[in-house]
Amino acid sequence: MIVCGTDDVALRTVEQLRGIGVEVVVVDEHSPEATRTALDRLGVRWQQRGEDVAAALWAAGLEHARAVICTEDSDLHTLGTALLVRDLRPDVRVVVHLDNPAVGRALEDATGRGSVVDVAGLFAPTVVEGCLGRRGHELDFDGERFLAVETDPPRPGTLRELYGDLAPIGVERPDGELVVGPGRDVAVAPGDRVTLIGSRDELRAAGVIARVTAGDRAEVAARRVRARLGAVVRLAGRYTDGAVRRLLLAGAVLLLVLAAILHLVYRTELGGHPSFLEGVYFALETSATVGYGDFSFAAQRPSVQVLGIGMIAVGTTLVSLLFAMVTNVLVSRRIEQSLGRAAVRGVRGHVVIIGMGAVGMRVLEGLLEREVDVVVIERDPDHPELQEARRLGASVVNGDATHGRTLQAAALDDASAVAVLTSDDLTNIEAGLAVRDRLRTQGREDVPVVLRVADIALGARLQRTFRFRQVWSTATFAAPWFVGAALGLRVLSTFYVGGTPFLLTRIRIADDDAFAGREMRDLVSRSRVIALRHPEDPSVLERPRRGTSFRAGDEAYVVGPPDELLRFMRSQQRGAGGAEAG
């Protein structure tokens, strides 16, 4: 295989390809010494890309290549290389990394379905789920919906005793150890975290997820109404300040006092007194100088007429001041927001996104689709995505997320989650530690913090040392999609179990496949076959048992860690006629 580029995704893809025994040649214009050393350690040849890109590709062995993976430093270079490869060898499989979805869809028409991988689009849904605190990931088995759900064992027992036929794919121990693909006889206890796959009905029957009742729906509707009212109150608070609120309070108190005085001293034509409500109405219309004519001071004694004059003078003054102050607040807020200098007001339960690149924008869109308020922190005030973020309705704060003032301006103390998503590991670590420190001082250590770190080993150490729970790498997450597409496999989903990425893929069993005729009990692997679809009745998904046999034409849905899954699948193939693409 030929890999064009040496970014994080490219290097992780090369590692996984070499891990399953695939020969790789890397083509790139510049390769830092550290990258060359890593490639040498993996036994990968590096071919320099010069002015003549075609010559570099031929020198890398394009004539005999099985696939070309294009993931370069810009969409322009990647697109150019992909189109060139298509011209030079129309029959070779091309896998492309593009951040622009529109360009990706257009290119996919030329390079084939599933050939364009949008890393940000793949990674963002998992970040959104992490920010929302969800402990489940929805999986699409070609029309059949399943859930991968984390749950805590209610009591000690084996997985079979506690969860029956649900498919366990991981058990995370309290010390951080992850048991991948555990058998159903593995013992678990409270404090462990078990990840299971099943349909919603199966998970409800096992008590893993709650049944939805009419009362639950009513409570959800009530919470939605409360959330809407709260949003209105917070919106009003966002565009007012202390002076405006004090003026409104003074006006309300004065209105009530004047209403009480009118109720006592004003004489109607019949010689009585207006009710208190009529007094409120009369005081308000007099202060606003509306003058409907239903009340008048013309026939009142002089002292009451003087009161009326004072009401008009004070009322018009208060109204003029209120209009002036509200206009000043609105204009100044708008200017500050456009410059990213305003402290966010009136938000609670929002998500703070630090870093507005391709991944940050996709996460923002995913959260807004779920009607979650978002505050963006971005150091660069001229970042091209900021205008779009404001247009979508996010609040923007310009500043360094490692500074307490910036975090305070983003209302971190009232946030429900934080996602640190810049493209620089050091910046993310510094910001993550600053966020963690501030949340700890507020006694809110349970707030989810998603940390993007490209270095996998460093991410694991951060989880162990600083107790970050969600330290994820886009490269680790996306590389299996490139490997699977390059091998002709059908990757359906990637998700995390603890800090380990898992892959869901579909394979079709061929006549000469090593799977054909074998039983589940014969397969020794940490990858787990979740379901089978038989060609004679493709509308039915069979849940395999230990004695279930694979037959030619079957489609198998397999879950496991990417390295393990790809290695397992490749080891079962017989030469080039192994598992076909789904």
Short mmCIF file of N, CA, C and O in Angstrom, two decimals, residues 135-258:
data_model
loop_
_atom_site.label_atom_id
_atom_site.label_comp_id
_atom_site.label_asym_id
_atom_site.label_seq_id
_atom_site.Cartn_x
_atom_site.Cartn_y
_atom_site.Cartn_z
N ARG A 135 -23.75 7.09 28.26
CA ARG A 135 -22.93 5.89 28.42
C ARG A 135 -23.34 4.82 27.42
O ARG A 135 -23.27 3.64 27.69
N GLY A 136 -23.80 5.27 26.25
CA GLY A 136 -24.20 4.35 25.22
C GLY A 136 -23.89 4.91 23.85
O GLY A 136 -23.85 6.13 23.66
N HIS A 137 -23.63 4.01 22.90
CA HIS A 137 -23.34 4.42 21.54
C HIS A 137 -24.24 3.63 20.60
O HIS A 137 -24.30 2.40 20.68
N GLU A 138 -24.96 4.34 19.73
CA GLU A 138 -25.88 3.66 18.81
C GLU A 138 -25.11 3.10 17.63
O GLU A 138 -24.28 3.77 17.03
N LEU A 139 -25.39 1.84 17.30
CA LEU A 139 -24.74 1.15 16.19
C LEU A 139 -25.78 0.76 15.16
O LEU A 139 -26.85 0.26 15.51
N ASP A 140 -25.45 0.98 13.90
CA ASP A 140 -26.37 0.66 12.80
C ASP A 140 -25.88 -0.60 12.09
O ASP A 140 -24.86 -0.58 11.41
N PHE A 141 -26.61 -1.70 12.28
CA PHE A 141 -26.29 -2.96 11.63
C PHE A 141 -27.09 -3.02 10.31
O PHE A 141 -27.95 -3.88 10.13
N ASP A 142 -26.81 -2.06 9.43
CA ASP A 142 -27.50 -2.00 8.14
C ASP A 142 -29.01 -2.02 8.30
O ASP A 142 -29.71 -2.86 7.73
N GLY A 143 -29.51 -1.07 9.07
CA GLY A 143 -30.96 -0.95 9.25
C GLY A 143 -31.45 -1.40 10.60
O GLY A 143 -32.49 -0.94 11.08
N GLU A 144 -30.74 -2.32 11.25
CA GLU A 144 -31.09 -2.77 12.60
C GLU A 144 -30.29 -1.94 13.60
O GLU A 144 -29.06 -1.86 13.50
N ARG A 145 -30.98 -1.33 14.58
CA ARG A 145 -30.32 -0.47 15.55
C ARG A 145 -29.98 -1.24 16.81
O ARG A 145 -30.85 -1.88 17.41
N PHE A 146 -28.71 -1.18 17.20
CA PHE A 146 -28.25 -1.76 18.45
C PHE A 146 -27.58 -0.67 19.28
O PHE A 146 -27.23 0.40 18.76
N LEU A 147 -27.38 -0.96 20.55
CA LEU A 147 -26.70 -0.02 21.44
C LEU A 147 -25.51 -0.71 22.10
O LEU A 147 -25.63 -1.86 22.54
N ALA A 148 -24.39 0.00 22.15
CA ALA A 148 -23.27 -0.42 22.99
C ALA A 148 -23.35 0.43 24.26
O ALA A 148 -23.17 1.64 24.20
N VAL A 149 -23.68 -0.19 25.38
CA VAL A 149 -24.02 0.53 26.61
C VAL A 149 -23.07 0.15 27.73
O VAL A 149 -22.77 -1.03 27.94
N GLU A 150 -22.60 1.17 28.46
CA GLU A 150 -21.82 0.94 29.67
C GLU A 150 -22.76 0.83 30.86
O GLU A 150 -23.71 1.62 30.98
N THR A 151 -22.51 -0.12 31.74
CA THR A 151 -23.35 -0.29 32.91
C THR A 151 -22.51 -0.79 34.07
O THR A 151 -21.44 -1.39 33.88
N ASP A 152 -22.98 -0.54 35.29
CA ASP A 152 -22.30 -1.01 36.50
C ASP A 152 -23.03 -2.24 37.03
O ASP A 152 -24.26 -2.22 37.19
N PRO A 153 -22.33 -3.33 37.30
CA PRO A 153 -22.99 -4.53 37.82
C PRO A 153 -23.73 -4.24 39.12
O PRO A 153 -23.18 -3.59 40.02
N PRO A 154 -24.98 -4.71 39.25
CA PRO A 154 -25.73 -4.46 40.48
C PRO A 154 -25.26 -5.30 41.66
O PRO A 154 -25.51 -4.95 42.81
N ARG A 155 -24.59 -6.41 41.37
CA ARG A 155 -24.12 -7.33 42.41
C ARG A 155 -23.02 -8.19 41.82
O ARG A 155 -22.85 -8.26 40.60
N PRO A 156 -22.25 -8.89 42.65
CA PRO A 156 -21.22 -9.80 42.11
C PRO A 156 -21.87 -10.96 41.35
O PRO A 156 -22.96 -11.42 41.69
N GLY A 157 -21.21 -11.40 40.31
CA GLY A 157 -21.71 -12.53 39.53
C GLY A 157 -20.98 -12.60 38.21
O GLY A 157 -20.14 -11.75 37.88
N THR A 158 -21.29 -13.63 37.43
CA THR A 158 -20.71 -13.74 36.10
C THR A 158 -21.55 -12.92 35.12
O THR A 158 -22.71 -12.58 35.39
N LEU A 159 -20.95 -12.62 33.97
CA LEU A 159 -21.69 -11.87 32.95
C LEU A 159 -22.91 -12.65 32.49
O LEU A 159 -23.96 -12.05 32.21
N ARG A 160 -22.82 -13.97 32.45
CA ARG A 160 -23.96 -14.78 32.03
C ARG A 160 -25.10 -14.69 33.06
O ARG A 160 -26.27 -14.56 32.71
N GLU A 161 -24.73 -14.73 34.33
CA GLU A 161 -25.75 -14.66 35.39
C GLU A 161 -26.45 -13.30 35.41
O GLU A 161 -27.66 -13.22 35.64
N LEU A 162 -25.68 -12.24 35.19
CA LEU A 162 -26.24 -10.90 35.31
C LEU A 162 -26.94 -10.41 34.05
O LEU A 162 -27.94 -9.70 34.13
N TYR A 163 -26.41 -10.80 32.88
CA TYR A 163 -26.90 -10.19 31.65
C TYR A 163 -27.35 -11.20 30.60
O TYR A 163 -27.68 -10.80 29.47
N GLY A 164 -27.38 -12.47 30.92
CA GLY A 164 -27.91 -13.47 30.00
C GLY A 164 -27.16 -13.52 28.69
O GLY A 164 -25.93 -13.65 28.65
N ASP A 165 -27.91 -13.39 27.59
CA ASP A 165 -27.32 -13.55 26.25
C ASP A 165 -26.81 -12.24 25.65
O ASP A 165 -26.39 -12.23 24.48
N LEU A 166 -26.86 -11.15 26.39
CA LEU A 166 -26.29 -9.91 25.86
C LEU A 166 -24.80 -10.10 25.58
O LEU A 166 -24.11 -10.81 26.33
N ALA A 167 -24.30 -9.47 24.52
CA ALA A 167 -22.91 -9.66 24.11
C ALA A 167 -21.99 -8.70 24.85
O ALA A 167 -22.03 -7.49 24.62
N PRO A 168 -21.14 -9.22 25.77
CA PRO A 168 -20.18 -8.34 26.44
C PRO A 168 -18.95 -8.11 25.55
O PRO A 168 -18.41 -9.05 24.98
N ILE A 169 -18.52 -6.87 25.42
CA ILE A 169 -17.33 -6.60 24.61
C ILE A 169 -16.20 -6.00 25.43
O ILE A 169 -15.07 -5.90 24.93
N GLY A 170 -16.46 -5.60 26.67
CA GLY A 170 -15.39 -5.05 27.48
C GLY A 170 -15.79 -4.93 28.94
O GLY A 170 -16.95 -4.67 29.25
N VAL A 171 -14.82 -5.15 29.82
CA VAL A 171 -15.01 -4.95 31.25
C VAL A 171 -13.86 -4.09 31.75
O VAL A 171 -12.69 -4.49 31.65
N GLU A 172 -14.18 -2.91 32.25
CA GLU A 172 -13.15 -2.01 32.79
C GLU A 172 -13.12 -2.16 34.30
O GLU A 172 -14.11 -1.91 34.99
N ARG A 173 -11.97 -2.57 34.81
CA ARG A 173 -11.79 -2.77 36.25
C ARG A 173 -11.54 -1.43 36.94
O ARG A 173 -11.17 -0.45 36.30
N PRO A 174 -11.75 -1.37 38.26
CA PRO A 174 -11.53 -0.11 38.98
C PRO A 174 -10.12 0.44 38.85
O PRO A 174 -9.91 1.66 38.95
N ASP A 175 -9.12 -0.43 38.63
CA ASP A 175 -7.73 0.03 38.50
C ASP A 175 -7.41 0.50 37.09
O ASP A 175 -6.27 0.86 36.78
N GLY A 176 -8.41 0.52 36.19
CA GLY A 176 -8.20 0.99 34.82
C GLY A 176 -7.93 -0.12 33.82
O GLY A 176 -7.90 0.13 32.61
N GLU A 177 -7.72 -1.36 34.27
CA GLU A 177 -7.48 -2.48 33.35
C GLU A 177 -8.74 -2.75 32.53
O GLU A 177 -9.85 -2.79 33.07
N LEU A 178 -8.59 -2.96 31.23
CA LEU A 178 -9.71 -3.25 30.35
C LEU A 178 -9.60 -4.69 29.85
O LEU A 178 -8.62 -5.06 29.20
N VAL A 179 -10.61 -5.49 30.17
CA VAL A 179 -10.69 -6.85 29.66
C VAL A 179 -11.49 -6.81 28.36
O VAL A 179 -12.68 -6.49 28.37
N VAL A 180 -10.83 -7.09 27.25
CA VAL A 180 -11.45 -6.98 25.93
C VAL A 180 -12.04 -8.32 25.51
O VAL A 180 -11.41 -9.37 25.65
N GLY A 181 -13.27 -8.29 25.00
CA GLY A 181 -13.93 -9.50 24.52
C GLY A 181 -14.06 -10.57 25.59
O GLY A 181 -13.73 -11.73 25.34
N PRO A 182 -14.55 -10.24 26.79
CA PRO A 182 -14.61 -11.24 27.87
C PRO A 182 -15.64 -12.33 27.56
O PRO A 182 -16.66 -12.07 26.92
N GLY A 183 -15.36 -13.54 28.04
CA GLY A 183 -16.35 -14.61 27.96
C GLY A 183 -17.48 -14.35 28.94
O GLY A 183 -17.33 -13.57 29.90
N ARG A 184 -18.59 -15.01 28.73
CA ARG A 184 -19.75 -14.78 29.60
C ARG A 184 -19.55 -15.36 30.99
O ARG A 184 -20.35 -15.09 31.89
N ASP A 185 -18.51 -16.16 31.20
CA ASP A 185 -18.24 -16.71 32.53
C ASP A 185 -17.28 -15.85 33.34
O ASP A 185 -16.91 -16.23 34.46
N VAL A 186 -16.88 -14.70 32.80
CA VAL A 186 -16.01 -13.77 33.54
C VAL A 186 -16.80 -13.17 34.69
O VAL A 186 -17.94 -12.73 34.54
N ALA A 187 -16.19 -13.15 35.88
CA ALA A 187 -16.84 -12.61 37.08
C ALA A 187 -16.65 -11.10 37.15
O ALA A 187 -15.57 -10.58 36.86
N VAL A 188 -17.73 -10.40 37.50
CA VAL A 188 -17.68 -8.95 37.69
C VAL A 188 -18.34 -8.62 39.02
O VAL A 188 -19.02 -9.45 39.63
N ALA A 189 -18.12 -7.38 39.47
CA ALA A 189 -18.66 -6.93 40.75
C ALA A 189 -18.91 -5.44 40.69
O ALA A 189 -18.41 -4.75 39.79
N PRO A 190 -19.70 -4.90 41.65
CA PRO A 190 -19.88 -3.45 41.69
C PRO A 190 -18.54 -2.73 41.74
O PRO A 190 -17.63 -3.14 42.45
N GLY A 191 -18.41 -1.69 40.95
CA GLY A 191 -17.14 -0.99 40.79
C GLY A 191 -16.54 -1.23 39.42
O GLY A 191 -15.79 -0.40 38.91
N ASP A 192 -16.85 -2.41 38.82
CA ASP A 192 -16.47 -2.65 37.43
C ASP A 192 -17.41 -1.88 36.52
O ASP A 192 -18.51 -1.50 36.91
N ARG A 193 -16.99 -1.70 35.28
CA ARG A 193 -17.85 -1.08 34.27
C ARG A 193 -17.90 -2.00 33.06
O ARG A 193 -16.88 -2.26 32.42
N VAL A 194 -19.09 -2.49 32.77
CA VAL A 194 -19.28 -3.48 31.72
C VAL A 194 -19.90 -2.82 30.50
O VAL A 194 -20.86 -2.04 30.63
N THR A 195 -19.37 -3.11 29.31
CA THR A 195 -19.95 -2.62 28.06
C THR A 195 -20.59 -3.79 27.33
O THR A 195 -19.95 -4.81 27.07
N LEU A 196 -21.88 -3.64 27.02
CA LEU A 196 -22.67 -4.69 26.40
C LEU A 196 -23.29 -4.17 25.10
O LEU A 196 -23.56 -2.98 24.97
N ILE A 197 -23.54 -5.11 24.17
CA ILE A 197 -24.22 -4.75 22.93
C ILE A 197 -25.51 -5.54 22.84
O ILE A 197 -25.53 -6.76 23.06
N GLY A 198 -26.59 -4.86 22.51
CA GLY A 198 -27.88 -5.51 22.34
C GLY A 198 -28.88 -4.54 21.77
O GLY A 198 -28.62 -3.33 21.67
N SER A 199 -30.04 -5.05 21.41
CA SER A 199 -31.12 -4.16 20.97
C SER A 199 -31.71 -3.46 22.19
O SER A 199 -31.48 -3.87 23.34
N ARG A 200 -32.50 -2.44 21.96
CA ARG A 200 -33.12 -1.72 23.08
C ARG A 200 -34.02 -2.65 23.89
O ARG A 200 -34.03 -2.58 25.13
N ASP A 201 -34.78 -3.48 23.20
CA ASP A 201 -35.67 -4.40 23.93
C ASP A 201 -34.87 -5.38 24.79
O ASP A 201 -35.25 -5.66 25.93
N GLU A 202 -33.76 -5.90 24.25
CA GLU A 202 -32.94 -6.83 25.03
C GLU A 202 -32.31 -6.13 26.23
O GLU A 202 -32.26 -6.70 27.33
N LEU A 203 -31.85 -4.91 26.04
CA LEU A 203 -31.23 -4.17 27.14
C LEU A 203 -32.26 -3.81 28.21
O LEU A 203 -31.96 -3.85 29.40
N ARG A 204 -33.49 -3.47 27.79
CA ARG A 204 -34.54 -3.19 28.77
C ARG A 204 -34.91 -4.44 29.54
O ARG A 204 -35.11 -4.41 30.75
N ALA A 205 -35.03 -5.56 28.82
CA ALA A 205 -35.40 -6.81 29.49
C ALA A 205 -34.37 -7.22 30.53
O ALA A 205 -34.72 -7.79 31.57
N ALA A 206 -33.10 -6.91 30.27
CA ALA A 206 -32.04 -7.26 31.22
C ALA A 206 -31.87 -6.20 32.30
O ALA A 206 -31.03 -6.36 33.20
N GLY A 207 -32.63 -5.11 32.23
CA GLY A 207 -32.54 -4.07 33.24
C GLY A 207 -31.35 -3.15 33.07
O GLY A 207 -31.02 -2.38 33.98
N VAL A 208 -30.70 -3.19 31.90
CA VAL A 208 -29.53 -2.34 31.67
C VAL A 208 -29.96 -0.91 31.38
O VAL A 208 -29.33 0.05 31.83
N ILE A 209 -31.04 -0.74 30.61
CA ILE A 209 -31.61 0.58 30.40
C ILE A 209 -33.06 0.55 30.88
O ILE A 209 -33.70 -0.50 30.89
N ALA A 210 -33.55 1.69 31.30
CA ALA A 210 -34.87 1.75 31.92
C ALA A 210 -35.97 1.69 30.87
O ALA A 210 -35.80 2.13 29.73
N ARG A 211 -37.10 1.14 31.27
CA ARG A 211 -38.28 1.16 30.41
C ARG A 211 -38.88 2.56 30.42
O ARG A 211 -38.93 3.23 31.45
N VAL A 212 -39.36 3.00 29.29
CA VAL A 212 -39.96 4.33 29.16
C VAL A 212 -41.46 4.22 29.40
O VAL A 212 -42.16 3.49 28.70
N THR A 213 -41.96 4.91 30.43
CA THR A 213 -43.37 4.90 30.78
C THR A 213 -44.01 6.22 30.40
O THR A 213 -43.33 7.18 30.02
N ALA A 214 -45.35 6.27 30.52
CA ALA A 214 -46.06 7.52 30.25
C ALA A 214 -45.60 8.62 31.21
O ALA A 214 -45.49 9.79 30.84
N GLY A 215 -45.34 8.22 32.47
CA GLY A 215 -44.84 9.20 33.43
C GLY A 215 -43.49 9.76 33.04
O GLY A 215 -43.22 10.94 33.22
N ASP A 216 -42.63 8.89 32.49
CA ASP A 216 -41.32 9.35 32.03
C ASP A 216 -41.48 10.37 30.90
O ASP A 216 -40.79 11.39 30.87
N ARG A 217 -42.39 10.07 29.97
CA ARG A 217 -42.60 11.01 28.86
C ARG A 217 -43.11 12.35 29.37
O ARG A 217 -42.73 13.41 28.88
N ALA A 218 -44.02 12.31 30.35
CA ALA A 218 -44.54 13.55 30.92
C ALA A 218 -43.43 14.34 31.62
O ALA A 218 -43.37 15.57 31.50
N GLU A 219 -42.56 13.63 32.32
CA GLU A 219 -41.46 14.30 33.00
C GLU A 219 -40.50 14.93 31.99
O GLU A 219 -40.01 16.05 32.18
N VAL A 220 -40.24 14.22 30.90
CA VAL A 220 -39.38 14.77 29.86
C VAL A 220 -40.01 16.03 29.27
O VAL A 220 -39.33 17.05 29.03
N ALA A 221 -41.33 15.99 29.01
CA ALA A 221 -42.02 17.16 28.47
C ALA A 221 -41.95 18.32 29.45
O ALA A 221 -41.74 19.47 29.05
N ALA A 222 -42.13 18.04 30.75
CA ALA A 222 -42.07 19.09 31.76
C ALA A 222 -40.67 19.70 31.84
O ALA A 222 -40.52 20.92 31.94
N ARG A 223 -39.66 18.83 31.76
CA ARG A 223 -38.29 19.35 31.78
C ARG A 223 -38.01 20.22 30.56
O ARG A 223 -37.30 21.22 30.65
N ARG A 224 -38.59 19.83 29.42
CA ARG A 224 -38.39 20.61 28.21
C ARG A 224 -39.02 21.99 28.36
O ARG A 224 -38.44 23.00 27.94
N VAL A 225 -40.23 22.06 28.96
CA VAL A 225 -40.89 23.35 29.17
C VAL A 225 -40.07 24.21 30.14
O VAL A 225 -39.84 25.41 29.90
N ARG A 226 -39.58 23.58 31.23
CA ARG A 226 -38.75 24.33 32.19
C ARG A 226 -37.47 24.83 31.53
O ARG A 226 -37.01 25.94 31.81
N ALA A 227 -36.91 23.99 30.67
CA ALA A 227 -35.69 24.41 29.99
C ALA A 227 -35.95 25.60 29.07
O ALA A 227 -35.14 26.53 28.99
N ARG A 228 -37.11 25.59 28.39
CA ARG A 228 -37.45 26.72 27.51
C ARG A 228 -37.62 28.00 28.31
O ARG A 228 -37.13 29.07 27.93
N LEU A 229 -38.35 27.91 29.44
CA LEU A 229 -38.55 29.09 30.28
C LEU A 229 -37.22 29.59 30.83
O LEU A 229 -36.96 30.80 30.88
N GLY A 230 -36.38 28.64 31.27
CA GLY A 230 -35.07 29.03 31.77
C GLY A 230 -34.23 29.70 30.70
O GLY A 230 -33.49 30.65 30.99
N ALA A 231 -34.35 29.22 29.46
CA ALA A 231 -33.59 29.83 28.36
C ALA A 231 -34.04 31.27 28.13
O ALA A 231 -33.23 32.15 27.85
N VAL A 232 -35.35 31.50 28.25
CA VAL A 232 -35.87 32.87 28.08
C VAL A 232 -35.32 33.78 29.18
O VAL A 232 -34.88 34.91 28.91
N VAL A 233 -35.34 33.30 30.42
CA VAL A 233 -34.83 34.10 31.54
C VAL A 233 -33.34 34.38 31.35
O VAL A 233 -32.86 35.50 31.56
N ARG A 234 -32.58 33.35 30.94
CA ARG A 234 -31.14 33.54 30.75
C ARG A 234 -30.86 34.48 29.60
O ARG A 234 -29.91 35.28 29.65
N LEU A 235 -31.69 34.41 28.55
CA LEU A 235 -31.51 35.31 27.43
C LEU A 235 -31.74 36.76 27.86
O LEU A 235 -30.99 37.67 27.46
N ALA A 236 -32.77 36.97 28.68
CA ALA A 236 -33.02 38.32 29.19
C ALA A 236 -31.85 38.80 30.05
O ALA A 236 -31.42 39.96 29.97
N GLY A 237 -31.32 37.90 30.88
CA GLY A 237 -30.19 38.27 31.71
C GLY A 237 -28.94 38.55 30.92
O GLY A 237 -28.09 39.35 31.32
N ARG A 238 -28.81 37.86 29.73
CA ARG A 238 -27.62 38.05 28.93
C ARG A 238 -27.54 39.47 28.38
O ARG A 238 -26.45 40.01 28.15
N TYR A 239 -28.70 40.10 28.11
CA TYR A 239 -28.71 41.41 27.48
C TYR A 239 -29.12 42.52 28.45
O TYR A 239 -29.62 43.57 28.04
N THR A 240 -28.96 42.29 29.72
CA THR A 240 -29.15 43.35 30.72
C THR A 240 -27.96 43.35 31.66
O THR A 240 -27.19 42.39 31.72
N ASP A 241 -27.81 44.42 32.39
CA ASP A 241 -26.74 44.48 33.39
C ASP A 241 -27.32 44.96 34.71
O ASP A 241 -28.54 45.17 34.84
N GLY A 242 -26.47 45.19 35.70
CA GLY A 242 -26.93 45.56 37.04
C GLY A 242 -27.69 46.87 37.06
O GLY A 242 -28.72 47.00 37.74
N ALA A 243 -27.23 47.85 36.30
CA ALA A 243 -27.90 49.16 36.30
C ALA A 243 -29.31 49.05 35.74
O ALA A 243 -30.26 49.64 36.29
N VAL A 244 -29.46 48.30 34.65
CA VAL A 244 -30.80 48.14 34.06
C VAL A 244 -31.72 47.41 35.02
O VAL A 244 -32.89 47.79 35.20
N ARG A 245 -31.21 46.36 35.64
CA ARG A 245 -32.05 45.60 36.57
C ARG A 245 -32.45 46.44 37.78
O ARG A 245 -33.58 46.37 38.27
N ARG A 246 -31.52 47.28 38.28
CA ARG A 246 -31.86 48.15 39.42
C ARG A 246 -32.90 49.19 39.01
O ARG A 246 -33.81 49.51 39.79
N LEU A 247 -32.78 49.72 37.80
CA LEU A 247 -33.76 50.71 37.33
C LEU A 247 -35.14 50.06 37.19
O LEU A 247 -36.16 50.66 37.57
N LEU A 248 -35.19 48.84 36.64
CA LEU A 248 -36.47 48.15 36.52
C LEU A 248 -37.08 47.89 37.88
O LEU A 248 -38.30 48.04 38.08
N LEU A 249 -36.24 47.50 38.85
CA LEU A 249 -36.75 47.24 40.20
C LEU A 249 -37.28 48.52 40.83
O LEU A 249 -38.37 48.53 41.44
N ALA A 250 -36.54 49.63 40.68
CA ALA A 250 -36.99 50.91 41.23
C ALA A 250 -38.30 51.34 40.59
O ALA A 250 -39.22 51.82 41.27
N GLY A 251 -38.42 51.15 39.27
CA GLY A 251 -39.66 51.52 38.59
C GLY A 251 -40.84 50.69 39.08
O GLY A 251 -41.95 51.22 39.26
N ALA A 252 -40.61 49.36 39.28
CA ALA A 252 -41.70 48.50 39.75
C ALA A 252 -42.16 48.90 41.15
O ALA A 252 -43.37 48.95 41.44
N VAL A 253 -41.19 49.20 42.05
CA VAL A 253 -41.55 49.61 43.41
C VAL A 253 -42.32 50.92 43.39
O VAL A 253 -43.34 51.09 44.07
N LEU A 254 -41.82 51.88 42.58
CA LEU A 254 -42.49 53.18 42.49
C LEU A 254 -43.91 53.02 41.94
O LEU A 254 -44.85 53.68 42.42
N LEU A 255 -44.09 52.14 40.96
CA LEU A 255 -45.42 51.92 40.38
C LEU A 255 -46.39 51.41 41.44
O LEU A 255 -47.54 51.87 41.53
N LEU A 256 -45.94 50.48 42.27
CA LEU A 256 -46.80 49.93 43.31
C LEU A 256 -47.14 50.99 44.37
O LEU A 256 -48.29 51.07 44.85
N VAL A 257 -46.15 51.81 44.72
CA VAL A 257 -46.39 52.87 45.71
C VAL A 257 -47.41 53.88 45.17
O VAL A 257 -48.36 54.27 45.88
N LEU A 258 -47.23 54.29 43.91
CA LEU A 258 -48.17 55.24 43.32
C LEU A 258 -49.57 54.64 43.19
O LEU A 258 -50.58 55.33 43.40
#
